[in-house]
Amino acid sequence: GQQLNQSPQSMFIQEGEDVSMNCTSSSIFNTWLWYKQDPGEGPVLLIALYKAGELTSNGRLTAQFGITRKDSFLNISASIPSDVGIYFCAGQLTDGGSQGNLIFGKGTKLSVKP
Amino acid sequence: NAGVMQNPRHLVRRRGQEARLRCSPMKGHSHVYWYRQLPEEGLKFMVYLQKENIIDESGMPKERFSAEFPKEGPSILRIQQVVRGDSAAYFCASSPGTALLGYTFGSGTRLTVV
């Protein structure tokens, strides 16, 4: 089946650092979404991207929809402790499937450096 | 303005019992989606429903799993004769229509099969 390869799997952050993560696929997507999930909760939508090349910001978060429509990245600038959690990319394919059928990456776990 | 409500939050079942998971969408939302999340994994699409109709069930296992979204009342995901491999977090999302921006997840039901 279709897969999203999300990296890194985990990373440690120090307050104030910038963070970057990305997703790639061999399939073409017409929508990319970035979610954050806190322990014991459902995913919360951070940013939605609908056009190839689109660059969108939401506060300290910036995400881009790759030109080839096969990748996306998420940057977090000046990280703060509440940024810890698991970040997921998700995409909707172009070839068929209902609009509800999102493919999720395996997540990037952000933790605080000890 | 309540979000997507799922209950129970935690459910323990013995092997062979039935599990019923309930999802009440946000007010005004008529589209419901169910996803399953295994530990350390992303969410996997199961089924997409509108009122009284199953639109896409391509992610549902062929046996033991069923879903409904009746005209009145919550959407139900039903798992018959549960096995240990069914242990997972099950998330429901709802939207008012086809716009992904309105796609909101509930907090999930954690099913444990003992």
CSV table of C-alpha atoms in Angstrom, one decimal, chain A residues 4-13 18-24 34 72-76 85-89 105-111:
chain,number,residue,atom,x,y,z
A,4,LEU,CA,4.7,8.1,3.8
A,5,ASN,CA,8.3,8.0,5.0
A,6,GLN,CA,8.7,10.5,7.9
A,7,SER,CA,12.0,11.5,9.4
A,8,PRO,CA,13.6,11.8,11.8
A,9,GLN,CA,11.8,9.2,13.9
A,10,SER,CA,12.7,11.1,17.1
A,11,MET,CA,14.7,14.2,18.1
A,12,PHE,CA,15.7,16.0,21.2
A,13,ILE,CA,15.3,19.8,21.4
A,18,ASP,CA,14.8,25.4,15.4
A,19,VAL,CA,13.4,22.0,14.4
A,20,SER,CA,12.9,20.5,11.0
A,21,MET,CA,11.2,17.3,9.9
A,22,ASN,CA,10.0,16.0,6.6
A,23,CYS,CA,7.9,13.4,4.8
A,24,THR,CA,8.4,11.8,1.4
A,34,TRP,CA,0.7,18.3,9.5
A,72,SER,CA,6.6,18.1,2.5
A,73,PHE,CA,8.5,19.6,5.4
A,74,LEU,CA,7.6,21.2,8.7
A,75,ASN,CA,9.8,23.7,10.5
A,76,ILE,CA,9.4,24.9,14.1
A,85,GLY,CA,4.9,15.6,21.4
A,86,ILE,CA,4.5,13.5,18.2
A,87,TYR,CA,4.2,15.2,14.9
A,88,PHE,CA,2.5,13.4,12.0
A,89,CYS,CA,2.4,14.2,8.3
A,105,GLY,CA,3.4,8.9,8.4
A,106,LYS,CA,4.8,7.1,11.5
A,107,GLY,CA,5.5,10.3,13.3
A,108,THR,CA,8.4,12.3,14.6
A,109,LYS,CA,8.7,12.3,18.4
A,110,LEU,CA,10.0,15.6,19.9
A,111,SER,CA,11.5,15.4,23.4
